[in-house]
Each structure stands twice: as C-alpha cells, then as structure tokens.
C-alpha cells in the first residue's frame, strides 16, 4: 500500500477527461482582459482561473474577475466541465454571481473548445437587458497560454463579441 496516501491527495485524471487536460491548472490574465458590448463602455479586467479535478469524469472550474485598478471583485462563476465518454461532446455547467445559471454544449477539437448556451436560467431580479445566448471559445495558443473569447446576445443586441482574455499558467 506504499504511496497510497499520496494518491488520495492528487487523484489521477479520469481518462475520460484526457482531451481537456490542456485546460488544467491555475491561470492568471496576462495582459488584462478586454470587455466590449454595444450597450456598455469598454472595460478591462483581471481574472484568476482555477481548473482542477478530483478524479471524477469532469473538471471543476472557477473564474474570478477583479477590477484592474482597485482589485475589487467583479464577475465570478464556478461550475463543471463534462465530456460525453468516447466522444468530443462537451458540456459546461456554470453558476454566476450575476444571477445567471447556464448550460453550454459543444465540442473539443485538439486544444480548442467551442461551446454555445443550451439553456440559461436567471434569478427573478436579474439586471436587464437579459442575456439570451452565450458562446465561448477556449484555446491553448502556440505560446502555451489559454485564450477565452465570449460572445453574447441580449434581449436588445444580436450575437456580438463581449470578452477576450489571455491567461498564463501559474501552477500546474
């Protein structure tokens, strides 16, 4: 049973999740992310991302954004990323501090993940205009940095790019 204890602390990655192993780690925005949308003035943000696993056939994630000057917390979301076994079909389940809960689905191809919202639920007093659709793309670029691009449609705006951010890995 030697080494058994160590194994419980850092379980092995479930083989089902191997196609998304490039997302694992703690990532920090570098440079700050850019936010734009027709109904808001452009803004920048810092973000810390943790993507981990506990040996289950899913990844756990948290995205925590901060104001670049004041370091005050901004948008936060957490959830899970699942892969349908023996396929490249991915589901992304996210709860957000804006009062939004969403399920996005799509595909992983190599070191790129493209997903689009299937269902969005929101608290009754969420701010308007309401988000109606979200798409995201994650990719590991040639510099080993993680990029995320988020587009969204609201009750008043068609699908438009909203966020673009690049992260560098700070821990495995």
Coordinates of N, CA and C in Angstrom, one line a residue:
X1 N 0.8 -1.2 0.0 CA 0.0 0.0 0.0 C 0.9 1.3 0.0
X2 N 2.1 1.1 -0.2 CA 3.0 2.3 -0.2 C 2.6 3.3 -1.2
X3 N 2.6 4.6 -0.9 CA 2.3 5.7 -1.8 C 0.8 5.8 -1.9
X4 N 0.0 5.0 -1.2 CA -1.5 5.1 -1.4 C -2.0 6.4 -0.9
X5 N -1.5 6.9 0.2 CA -1.9 8.2 0.8 C -1.7 9.3 -0.2
X6 N -0.6 9.4 -0.8 CA -0.3 10.4 -1.8 C -1.3 10.4 -2.9
X7 N -1.8 9.2 -3.3 CA -2.7 9.1 -4.4 C -4.1 9.6 -4.1
X8 N -4.5 9.6 -2.8 CA -5.8 10.2 -2.4 C -5.7 11.7 -2.5
X9 N -4.5 12.3 -2.3 CA -4.5 13.8 -2.3 C -4.5 14.3 -3.8
X10 N -3.8 13.6 -4.7 CA -3.9 14.1 -6.1 C -4.3 12.9 -6.9
X11 N -5.6 12.7 -7.0 CA -6.1 11.5 -7.8 C -5.7 11.6 -9.2
X12 N -5.6 10.5 -9.9 CA -5.2 10.5 -11.3 C -6.4 11.1 -12.1
X13 N -6.0 11.8 -13.2 CA -7.0 12.4 -14.1 C -7.9 11.2 -14.7
X14 N -9.2 11.3 -14.6 CA -10.0 10.3 -15.1 C -9.8 10.3 -16.7
X15 N -9.5 9.1 -17.2 CA -9.1 9.0 -18.6 C -10.1 9.7 -19.6
X16 N -11.4 9.7 -19.2 CA -12.5 10.3 -20.0 C -12.1 11.8 -20.3
X17 N -11.4 12.4 -19.3 CA -11.1 13.9 -19.4 C -9.8 14.2 -20.1
X18 N -9.1 13.2 -20.5 CA -7.8 13.5 -21.2 C -7.9 14.5 -22.3
X19 N -9.0 14.5 -23.2 CA -9.0 15.5 -24.2 C -9.0 17.0 -23.7
X20 N -9.4 17.2 -22.4 CA -9.4 18.6 -21.9 C -8.3 18.8 -20.9
X21 N -7.3 17.9 -20.8 CA -6.3 18.1 -19.8 C -5.4 19.3 -20.0
X22 N -5.4 19.9 -21.2 CA -4.7 21.1 -21.5 C -5.3 22.3 -20.8
X23 N -6.5 22.2 -20.3 CA -7.1 23.3 -19.6 C -6.8 23.3 -18.1
X24 N -6.2 22.2 -17.6 CA -6.0 22.1 -16.1 C -4.9 23.1 -15.6
X25 N -5.1 23.6 -14.4 CA -4.1 24.5 -13.8 C -4.8 25.7 -13.2
X26 N -3.9 26.6 -12.7 CA -4.3 27.9 -12.2 C -3.7 28.9 -13.2
X27 N -4.6 29.8 -13.7 CA -4.2 30.7 -14.8 C -4.5 32.1 -14.4
X28 N -3.7 33.0 -14.8 CA -3.9 34.5 -14.5 C -3.9 35.3 -15.7
X29 N -4.8 36.2 -15.8 CA -4.8 37.1 -17.0 C -3.5 37.7 -17.3
X30 N -3.1 37.7 -18.5 CA -1.8 38.4 -18.9 C -1.8 38.6 -20.4
X31 N -2.1 39.8 -20.9 CA -2.4 41.0 -20.2 C -3.9 41.0 -19.7
X32 N -4.4 42.1 -19.0 CA -5.8 42.2 -18.6 C -6.8 41.9 -19.8
X33 N -7.9 41.4 -19.4 CA -8.9 41.0 -20.4 C -9.6 42.3 -20.9
X34 N -10.2 42.2 -22.1 CA -11.0 43.3 -22.7 C -12.4 43.0 -22.8
X35 N -13.3 43.9 -22.3 CA -14.7 43.7 -22.4 C -15.3 44.8 -23.2
X36 N -16.2 44.4 -24.2 CA -16.9 45.4 -25.0 C -18.3 44.9 -25.3
X37 N -19.2 45.8 -25.5 CA -20.5 45.4 -25.9 C -21.2 46.7 -26.3
X38 N -22.1 46.6 -27.3 CA -22.7 47.9 -27.8 C -23.4 48.7 -26.7
X39 N -23.9 48.0 -25.6 CA -24.7 48.8 -24.6 C -23.8 49.2 -23.4
X40 N -22.5 49.0 -23.5 CA -21.6 49.4 -22.3 C -20.4 50.0 -22.8
X41 N -19.7 50.8 -21.9 CA -18.4 51.3 -22.4 C -17.3 50.3 -22.1
X42 N -16.3 50.3 -23.0 CA -15.3 49.2 -23.0 C -14.6 49.2 -21.6
X43 N -14.2 48.1 -21.1 CA -13.6 47.9 -19.8 C -12.5 46.9 -19.9
X44 N -11.6 46.9 -18.9 CA -10.6 45.9 -18.7 C -10.8 45.2 -17.4
X45 N -10.3 44.0 -17.3 CA -10.5 43.2 -16.1 C -9.3 42.2 -15.9
X46 N -9.0 41.9 -14.7 CA -8.1 40.8 -14.4 C -8.9 39.6 -14.0
X47 N -8.3 38.4 -14.2 CA -9.1 37.2 -13.9 C -8.2 36.1 -13.5
X48 N -8.6 35.4 -12.5 CA -7.9 34.2 -12.0 C -8.8 33.0 -12.3
X49 N -8.2 32.0 -12.9 CA -9.0 30.8 -13.3 C -8.3 29.6 -12.6
X50 N -9.2 28.8 -12.0 CA -8.7 27.5 -11.4 C -9.5 26.4 -12.1
X51 N -8.8 25.5 -12.8 CA -9.4 24.4 -13.4 C -8.7 23.1 -12.8
X52 N -9.5 22.3 -12.2 CA -9.0 21.2 -11.4 C -9.9 19.9 -11.6
X53 N -9.5 18.9 -10.9 CA -10.3 17.6 -10.9 C -10.1 16.9 -9.6
X54 N -11.0 16.0 -9.3 CA -10.8 15.2 -8.1 C -10.9 13.7 -8.5
X55 N -10.6 13.4 -9.7 CA -10.6 12.0 -10.2 C -12.0 11.6 -10.8
X56 N -13.0 12.5 -10.7 CA -14.3 12.2 -11.3 C -14.2 12.5 -12.8
X57 N -15.1 12.0 -13.6 CA -15.0 12.3 -15.0 C -15.6 13.7 -15.4
X58 N -15.0 14.7 -14.8 CA -15.3 16.1 -15.0 C -14.2 17.0 -14.5
X59 N -14.2 18.2 -15.0 CA -13.3 19.2 -14.4 C -14.1 20.2 -13.6
X60 N -13.5 20.7 -12.6 CA -14.1 21.8 -11.7 C -13.5 23.1 -12.1
X61 N -14.3 24.1 -12.2 CA -13.7 25.4 -12.5 C -14.2 26.6 -11.7
X62 N -13.4 27.6 -11.5 CA -13.8 28.9 -11.0 C -13.1 30.0 -11.8
X63 N -13.9 31.0 -12.2 CA -13.4 32.2 -12.8 C -13.7 33.3 -11.9
X64 N -12.7 34.1 -11.5 CA -12.9 35.2 -10.6 C -12.2 36.4 -11.2
X65 N -13.1 37.4 -11.6 CA -12.5 38.6 -12.2 C -12.4 39.8 -11.1
X66 N -11.4 40.6 -11.4 CA -11.1 41.7 -10.5 C -10.9 43.0 -11.3
X67 N -11.3 44.1 -10.7 CA -11.0 45.4 -11.3 C -9.5 45.7 -11.4
X68 N -9.0 46.1 -12.6 CA -7.6 46.2 -12.7 C -6.9 47.2 -11.8
X69 N -7.6 48.3 -11.4 CA -7.0 49.3 -10.6 C -7.3 49.1 -9.1
X70 N -8.6 48.9 -8.7 CA -8.9 48.8 -7.3 C -8.8 47.3 -6.8
X71 N -8.7 46.4 -7.7 CA -8.6 44.9 -7.3 C -10.0 44.5 -6.7
X72 N -11.0 45.3 -6.8 CA -12.3 44.8 -6.3 C -12.8 43.7 -7.1
X73 N -13.5 42.7 -6.4 CA -14.1 41.5 -7.1 C -15.1 42.0 -8.1
X74 N -15.2 41.4 -9.3 CA -16.2 41.7 -10.3 C -17.0 40.4 -10.5
X75 N -17.0 40.0 -11.8 CA -17.8 38.8 -12.2 C -17.1 37.6 -11.6
X76 N -17.9 36.6 -11.1 CA -17.4 35.4 -10.6 C -18.3 34.3 -11.1
X77 N -17.7 33.1 -11.5 CA -18.6 32.0 -11.9 C -17.8 30.7 -11.5
X78 N -18.6 29.7 -11.3 CA -18.0 28.4 -11.0 C -18.9 27.3 -11.5
X79 N -18.3 26.1 -11.7 CA -19.0 25.0 -12.2 C -18.2 23.8 -12.6
X80 N -18.7 23.1 -13.6 CA -18.1 21.8 -14.0 C -18.1 21.7 -15.5
X81 N -17.1 21.0 -16.0 CA -17.0 20.7 -17.5 C -17.0 19.2 -17.6
X82 N -18.0 18.7 -18.4 CA -18.1 17.2 -18.6 C -17.9 16.9 -20.0
X83 N -17.4 15.7 -20.2 CA -17.2 15.1 -21.6 C -18.1 13.9 -21.7
X84 N -18.8 13.8 -22.8 CA -19.6 12.5 -23.0 C -18.6 11.5 -23.4
X85 N -18.5 10.4 -22.6 CA -17.5 9.4 -22.9 C -17.4 8.9 -24.3
X86 N -16.2 8.7 -24.8 CA -15.9 8.2 -26.2 C -16.4 9.2 -27.3
X87 N -16.6 10.5 -26.9 CA -17.0 11.4 -28.0 C -16.1 12.7 -27.7
X88 N -16.3 13.7 -28.5 CA -15.7 15.0 -28.3 C -16.7 16.0 -27.8
X89 N -17.9 15.5 -27.4 CA -19.0 16.4 -26.9 C -18.8 16.8 -25.5
X90 N -18.9 18.2 -25.3 CA -18.5 18.7 -24.0 C -19.7 19.5 -23.5
X91 N -20.0 19.4 -22.2 CA -21.0 20.2 -21.5 C -20.3 21.1 -20.4
X92 N -20.7 22.3 -20.4 CA -20.1 23.3 -19.5 C -21.2 23.9 -18.6
X93 N -21.2 23.7 -17.3 CA -22.3 24.0 -16.4 C -21.8 25.1 -15.5
X94 N -22.4 26.3 -15.5 CA -21.9 27.4 -14.8 C -22.9 28.2 -14.0
X95 N -22.6 28.5 -12.8 CA -23.4 29.4 -11.9 C -22.6 30.7 -11.7
X96 N -23.3 31.8 -11.9 CA -22.6 33.1 -12.0 C -23.2 34.1 -10.9
X97 N -22.3 35.0 -10.4 CA -22.8 35.9 -9.4 C -23.7 37.0 -9.9
X98 N -24.0 37.0 -11.2 CA -24.9 38.0 -11.8 C -26.4 37.4 -11.6
X99 N -26.5 36.2 -11.2 CA -27.8 35.6 -11.0 C -28.2 34.7 -12.2
X100 N -27.1 34.3 -13.0 CA -27.3 33.5 -14.2 C -26.8 32.1 -13.9
X101 N -27.5 31.1 -14.4 CA -27.1 29.7 -14.4 C -27.2 29.2 -15.8
X102 N -26.1 28.7 -16.3 CA -26.2 28.2 -17.7 C -25.6 26.9 -18.0
X103 N -26.1 26.3 -19.0 CA -25.5 25.0 -19.6 C -25.1 25.4 -21.0
X104 N -23.8 25.2 -21.3 CA -23.3 25.3 -22.7 C -22.9 24.0 -23.2
X105 N -23.1 23.7 -24.5 CA -22.6 22.5 -25.0 C -21.9 22.7 -26.3
X106 N -20.9 21.8 -26.6 CA -20.2 21.9 -27.9 C -19.2 20.8 -28.0
X107 N -18.0 21.2 -28.6 CA -17.0 20.1 -28.9 C -15.6 20.6 -28.6
X108 N -14.8 19.6 -28.3 CA -13.4 19.9 -28.2 C -12.7 19.3 -29.4
X109 N -11.9 20.1 -30.0 CA -11.1 19.6 -31.2 C -9.6 20.0 -30.9
X110 N -8.8 19.0 -30.6 CA -7.4 19.3 -30.3 C -7.4 20.2 -29.1
X111 N -6.7 21.3 -29.1 CA -6.6 22.2 -28.0 C -7.5 23.4 -28.2
X112 N -8.7 23.1 -28.6 CA -9.7 24.2 -28.8 C -11.1 23.6 -28.4
X113 N -11.8 24.4 -27.6 CA -13.1 24.0 -27.1 C -14.1 25.1 -27.5
X114 N -15.1 24.8 -28.3 CA -16.2 25.7 -28.7 C -17.5 25.3 -28.2
X115 N -18.2 26.1 -27.4 CA -19.4 25.8 -26.8 C -20.5 26.9 -26.9
X116 N -21.7 26.6 -26.9 CA -22.8 27.6 -27.0 C -23.9 27.2 -26.0
X117 N -24.6 28.2 -25.5 CA -25.6 28.0 -24.5 C -26.7 27.2 -25.0
X118 N -27.1 26.2 -24.2 CA -28.3 25.4 -24.5 C -29.5 25.9 -23.6
X119 N -29.2 26.3 -22.4 CA -30.2 26.8 -21.5 C -29.6 27.8 -20.6
X120 N -30.4 28.8 -20.3 CA -30.0 29.9 -19.4 C -31.1 30.1 -18.4
X121 N -30.9 30.1 -17.1 CA -31.9 30.4 -16.1 C -31.4 31.6 -15.4
X122 N -32.3 32.4 -14.8 CA -31.8 33.6 -14.1 C -32.7 33.8 -12.9
X123 N -32.2 34.5 -11.9 CA -33.0 35.0 -10.8 C -34.0 36.0 -11.2
X124 N -35.1 36.1 -10.5 CA -36.2 37.0 -10.9 C -35.8 38.5 -10.9
X125 N -34.8 38.9 -10.2 CA -34.4 40.3 -10.2 C -33.1 40.5 -10.8
X126 N -32.7 39.7 -11.8 CA -31.5 39.9 -12.6 C -31.6 41.2 -13.4
X127 N -30.5 41.9 -13.6 CA -30.4 43.1 -14.3 C -30.8 42.9 -15.8
X128 N -31.4 43.9 -16.4 CA -31.7 43.9 -17.8 C -30.7 44.8 -18.5
X129 N -30.5 44.6 -19.8 CA -31.2 43.6 -20.7 C -30.7 42.2 -20.4
X130 N -31.5 41.2 -20.5 CA -31.2 39.9 -20.2 C -30.3 39.2 -21.2
X131 N -29.4 38.4 -20.8 CA -28.6 37.6 -21.7 C -29.5 36.5 -22.2
X132 N -29.5 36.3 -23.6 CA -30.3 35.3 -24.2 C -29.5 34.1 -24.7
X133 N -28.3 34.4 -25.1 CA -27.4 33.4 -25.7 C -26.0 33.7 -25.4
X134 N -25.2 32.7 -25.2 CA -23.7 32.9 -25.0 C -23.0 31.8 -25.8
X135 N -21.9 32.2 -26.4 CA -20.9 31.3 -26.9 C -19.6 31.6 -26.4
X136 N -18.8 30.5 -26.2 CA -17.4 30.7 -25.8 C -16.5 29.8 -26.6
X137 N -15.3 30.3 -26.7 CA -14.2 29.5 -27.3 C -13.0 29.6 -26.4
X138 N -12.5 28.4 -26.0 CA -11.2 28.4 -25.3 C -10.2 27.7 -26.2
X139 N -9.0 28.3 -26.2 CA -7.9 27.6 -26.9 C -6.6 27.8 -26.3
X140 N -5.7 26.7 -26.4 CA -4.4 26.8 -25.9 C -3.6 27.3 -27.1
X141 N -3.0 28.5 -27.0 CA -2.3 29.1 -28.2 C -0.8 28.5 -28.2
X142 N -0.1 28.9 -29.3 CA 1.2 28.4 -29.5 C 2.2 28.8 -28.4
X143 N 1.9 29.8 -27.7 CA 2.8 30.2 -26.5 C 2.4 29.5 -25.3
X144 N 1.5 28.5 -25.3 CA 1.1 27.8 -24.1 C 0.2 28.6 -23.2
X145 N -0.4 29.7 -23.8 CA -1.3 30.5 -23.0 C -2.7 30.1 -23.4
X146 N -3.6 30.2 -22.4 CA -5.0 29.9 -22.6 C -5.8 31.2 -23.0
X147 N -6.6 31.1 -24.1 CA -7.4 32.2 -24.5 C -8.8 31.9 -24.4
X148 N -9.6 32.9 -24.0 CA -11.1 32.7 -23.9 C -11.7 33.9 -24.6
X149 N -12.6 33.6 -25.5 CA -13.4 34.6 -26.2 C -14.9 34.3 -25.9
X150 N -15.6 35.3 -25.4 CA -17.0 35.1 -25.1 C -17.9 36.1 -25.9
X151 N -18.9 35.5 -26.6 CA -19.8 36.4 -27.3 C -21.2 36.2 -26.7
X152 N -22.1 37.2 -26.8 CA -23.4 37.0 -26.2 C -24.4 37.8 -27.0
X153 N -25.7 37.4 -26.9 CA -26.8 38.1 -27.4 C -27.7 38.4 -26.2
X154 N -28.3 39.6 -26.3 CA -29.2 40.0 -25.2 C -30.6 40.3 -25.8
X155 N -31.5 40.7 -25.0 CA -32.9 41.0 -25.5 C -32.8 42.1 -26.5
X156 N -31.8 43.0 -26.4 CA -31.7 44.1 -27.3 C -30.6 44.1 -28.3
X157 N -29.7 43.1 -28.2 CA -28.5 43.1 -29.1 C -28.3 41.7 -29.7
X158 N -28.0 41.6 -31.0 CA -27.7 40.3 -31.6 C -26.3 39.8 -31.1
X159 N -26.0 38.6 -31.5 CA -24.7 38.0 -31.0 C -23.5 38.8 -31.4
X160 N -22.7 39.2 -30.4 CA -21.6 40.1 -30.5 C -20.5 39.7 -29.6
X161 N -19.2 39.9 -30.0 CA -18.2 39.5 -29.1 C -18.2 40.4 -27.8
X162 N -18.1 39.8 -26.6 CA -18.2 40.6 -25.4 C -16.8 40.6 -24.6
X163 N -16.2 39.5 -24.6 CA -14.9 39.4 -23.8 C -13.8 38.7 -24.6
X164 N -12.6 39.1 -24.4 CA -11.5 38.4 -24.9 C -10.4 38.5 -23.9
X165 N -9.8 37.4 -23.5 CA -8.8 37.4 -22.5 C -7.8 36.3 -22.7
X166 N -6.5 36.5 -22.4 CA -5.4 35.5 -22.5 C -4.9 35.3 -21.0
X167 N -4.7 34.1 -20.7 CA -4.1 33.7 -19.4 C -2.8 33.0 -19.5
X168 N -1.9 33.3 -18.5 CA -0.7 32.5 -18.5 C -0.8 31.5 -17.2
X169 N -0.3 30.3 -17.4 CA -0.4 29.3 -16.4 C 0.6 29.7 -15.2
X170 N 0.0 29.7 -14.0 CA 0.9 30.0 -12.8 C 1.2 28.7 -12.0
X171 N 0.3 27.7 -12.0 CA 0.7 26.4 -11.4 C 0.1 25.3 -12.3
X172 N 0.7 24.1 -12.1 CA 0.2 23.0 -12.9 C -1.3 22.7 -12.6

